[in-house]
Amino acid sequence: MKQQQQFTMNIILWLLASMIVCNGLPLNANVSGRPAVVNIGAIFSFKTVIGKAAKIAIETAIEDVNSNPDILPGTKLILQMKDSNYSGFMAVVEALLFMERDTVAIIGPQSSVTAHVISHIANVLRVPLLSFSSTDPTLSPIQFPFFVRTAQNDLYQMSAIAEIIDHYEWREVIAIYEDDDHGRNGIAALGDKLAERRCRISYKARLSPEPTRDEITDVLVKVALRESRILVVHVPGSWGLKVFSVAQYLGMLGTGYVWIATNWLSTVLETNSPLSQDAMDDIQGVVTLRMYTPDSQLKRRFVSRWSNLTRGKPIGLNTYSLYAYDTVWLLAHAINEFFNQGGNISFLNNSRASELSEGNLHLDALSVFQGGNLLLDNILNVNMKGVTGDFRFTSDRNLIHPAFEIINVIGTGYRRVGYWSNHSGLSIALPETLWEKPPNRSSTSQMLHGVVWPGQTTQKPRGWVFPNSGRHLKIGVPHRVSYREFVSVRGPDVITGYCIDVFTAALNLLPYAVPYKLIPFGDGRTNPSGTELVRLITAGVFDAAIGDIAIITNRTKMADFTQPYIESGLVVVAPVWRKNSNAFAFLRPFTGRMWAVTAIFFLLVGTVVWILEHRMNDEFRGPPRRQVVTILWFSFSTWFFAHRENTVSVLGRIILIIWLFVVLIINSSYTASLTSILTVQQLSSPIKGIETLVSSKDPIGYQQGSFARNYLIDELKIDASRLVALNSPEECAKALKDGPHKGGVAAMVDDRAYIELFLSTRCEFSIVGQEFTKNGWGFAFPRDSPLAVDMSTAILKLSENGDLQRIHDKWLLRRACSYQGAKMEVDRLQLRSFWGLFLICGLACLIALFLYFLKMVRQFSRHYAEESDLSGQSSRSARIQTFLSFVDEKEEEVKSRSKRRQMERASNRTDDGSNSTSYSSTSYSIRRNSEFASNKSLGATTNTGEV
């Protein structure tokens, strides 16, 4: 009975399972509760370069998954592939049909344009969309959460191209692209990456999705007329070679051009290899990129199987095929984990299905995948080893370790010239060897192997030529009123001057022709503003500006300047007059304080030397009057090195040597200054420089249109009401002559280049003070203009070969003013210039006196301590008086008396101590009195001799 019931139950379960299978509902046919089959779909064009190889890879992956017992045990993947046949509409229709058949995931679509549409459907029905070829960077996971890109994002490819362009120091590129979502968004990403490196896309050449040869020709003709020769081609592989065929026909694959193709070209080379000889000739020297997949055993095994898989078909293995293969394995791992987490394949009708039931489209059949969110999470969390290497997603849902190979097409094939990775940029080392190291983006680490460029040249192309559009450069030239030696507008087409000659000479050194037209800027009545002229370059009114344009900070923010062709800077000009000599001119070299300190040191040094020499040198002894005279004579005679007294003490000689060195420096400085005062014509002015103007309230003149006005106001904080605009050299001269009290100006501030011309014929004025700014004049061009770099090189050549100086002499060399050799009033020598010498001398004197004092104390203690104790002279005043008497004694007498005392002590050792002491004291007093009398007698004799 039980066996019959069990048999009946099995029959019911079998029938239920059959009904479930027939109705497309999940089948739990195994013990683990997993369905026997899982439906997945694939949509792409089977006959495209990417599609025909991807189809083989996907079918192989399905077979490998279903035959592997370790993945999806008991469950088979059922794949339904649909050919969109180059049609976005068909791809959308097939996607909708998949949704009706309870498909849990879709591989594809191939086109980024189609992916934008189908992703909206996937969002609603919660069916993950895994695309191995839709690389559009705008397919954002925020907008399309169920879209999963299983290949490298085009954002990284555009970063690689931008770094290549920056590596070769090019600044402008032309983008040729298909005008659809994929092309536009890719080029927009390229523009952003170039902007990060101060590069830009100068021209965008758009092509329709299916362009004719005539359309491509028209677009490339426009490209050929442009300045840039760096061309980036971002088109589909189905017709991309047609672009190069037309370019070859137009002669655009010769020397000087740089063609960079995105990875569509490397895909064509891999899939359709070998290409025809004509096709290879059309792409010689082209640089292209290929998604990098590291070498591994899995990859080698798959590559070795490829020839058997294609069964003799001429279909090469490309990187998209590798990513398509891994996409199937990614989905298999995610579905397996989905089931491990208790996921159930079930679908629920859309809540708005009733609104879609009308009509023949049967959109009400679309149902929502209940486990879609769980399956999506498992897809994003897969971490596996595939034929493309480590396969897992980052937090922003891009594949880890984005990297590209950089390939150069040469001869009948191509060669790798380097790699790019998001980790370390450009390198010639394998990217996986750098991933474990810290990122290194230094300029020295960014390198590539040599490239053979179009035209079979290995020399790096300049990257631009002058546009061959027939349009002349519009170059703005200031229409000056004054100083026409620099720029002189003599007519609409006749402009001459120093600046014009320099510009013309520099152009002649360029290796290409530059058609240009000089356009005067200004009304011809007042000098125009150089800053406004530069601003018009930014506004597009002028293509460049030449003339007397100073290179200053705010102008460099608007344009690029060439190397300066003349040095200049702001100076102060003021009226000057000749300063005549007078009877006391010999006092002018030193200031009063300098004279006073010098005299004090003469006396100080003389006194110190007298103190050091007094005890041992007879020339520094004698009556007080004689000693004072000796001090004065010795002190001031050292000025002329005519002192007659000899120094015998070591300290005295040291002090004298130091002082004579100080005197030598002071004497030399005095002689030089006095010579300059008496022999060189001196000019005097109450204005000493810019500091005098800043501290005063007098009006200041400046040339109309000069940047000096803004500098004085913004940098030196001078009130604008003090500034007076002057329009010509005559106005400047009159204002300076009138002075501030007659409606003129106290001084004028202007560029040195103008002032040198101004002063060449006006000797009553002169530059006062130092040049307080440093700048130069240059030619202005738009930002990042390559012409600015070439012109800078040409100006340097003019300077090196002497042409720049010859042009200067032709226009600016004038007869020197009669005051040219005159100098502004010489500054008197200040104490601050010599205080170091005086400090050294003063310290030496103090140290010498200190050492001398220690020596005297030591000698006094040794020779007279005993006598003082025995005589009872122990009071402080008595000891000081005795010490002073000792210091005044001659050193030889002290030593002689010391010897006699020692002899007396030796002969009277047996006598009474008290008598000996009394005798010694009496003897000492007698000797002191006799010596004092002798000194008086000597002094009297000396005085008699003097009388």
Short mmCIF file of N, CA and C in Angstrom, two decimals, residues 617 619-620 630 633-634 637 642-647 656:
data_model
loop_
_atom_site.label_atom_id
_atom_site.label_comp_id
_atom_site.label_asym_id
_atom_site.label_seq_id
_atom_site.Cartn_x
_atom_site.Cartn_y
_atom_site.Cartn_z
N ASN A 617 108.46 101.15 27.77
CA ASN A 617 108.94 101.90 26.61
C ASN A 617 109.20 103.34 27.04
N GLU A 619 109.84 105.87 25.32
CA GLU A 619 109.20 106.86 24.45
C GLU A 619 107.80 107.22 24.93
N PHE A 620 107.22 106.37 25.76
CA PHE A 620 105.87 106.64 26.30
C PHE A 620 105.93 106.99 27.78
N THR A 630 102.47 112.92 23.47
CA THR A 630 102.82 111.65 22.80
C THR A 630 101.57 110.90 22.36
N TRP A 633 100.02 112.82 19.33
CA TRP A 633 100.87 112.68 18.14
C TRP A 633 100.82 111.26 17.58
N PHE A 634 100.95 110.31 18.45
CA PHE A 634 100.94 108.92 18.00
C PHE A 634 99.60 108.56 17.36
N SER A 637 99.11 110.53 13.89
CA SER A 637 100.14 110.27 12.89
C SER A 637 99.93 108.91 12.22
N ALA A 642 102.86 107.69 9.82
CA ALA A 642 104.09 108.46 10.07
C ALA A 642 104.47 108.47 11.55
N HIS A 643 103.91 107.57 12.34
CA HIS A 643 104.25 107.55 13.77
C HIS A 643 105.71 107.12 13.92
N ARG A 644 106.46 107.84 14.86
CA ARG A 644 107.88 107.57 15.04
C ARG A 644 108.16 106.71 16.26
N GLU A 645 107.18 106.58 17.14
CA GLU A 645 107.38 105.79 18.34
C GLU A 645 107.33 104.30 18.00
N ASN A 646 108.24 103.57 18.59
CA ASN A 646 108.25 102.12 18.44
C ASN A 646 107.46 101.49 19.57
N THR A 647 106.81 100.37 19.25
CA THR A 647 106.09 99.62 20.28
C THR A 647 106.89 98.37 20.58
N LEU A 656 98.27 97.84 17.46
CA LEU A 656 98.73 98.75 16.42
C LEU A 656 98.49 98.14 15.02
#
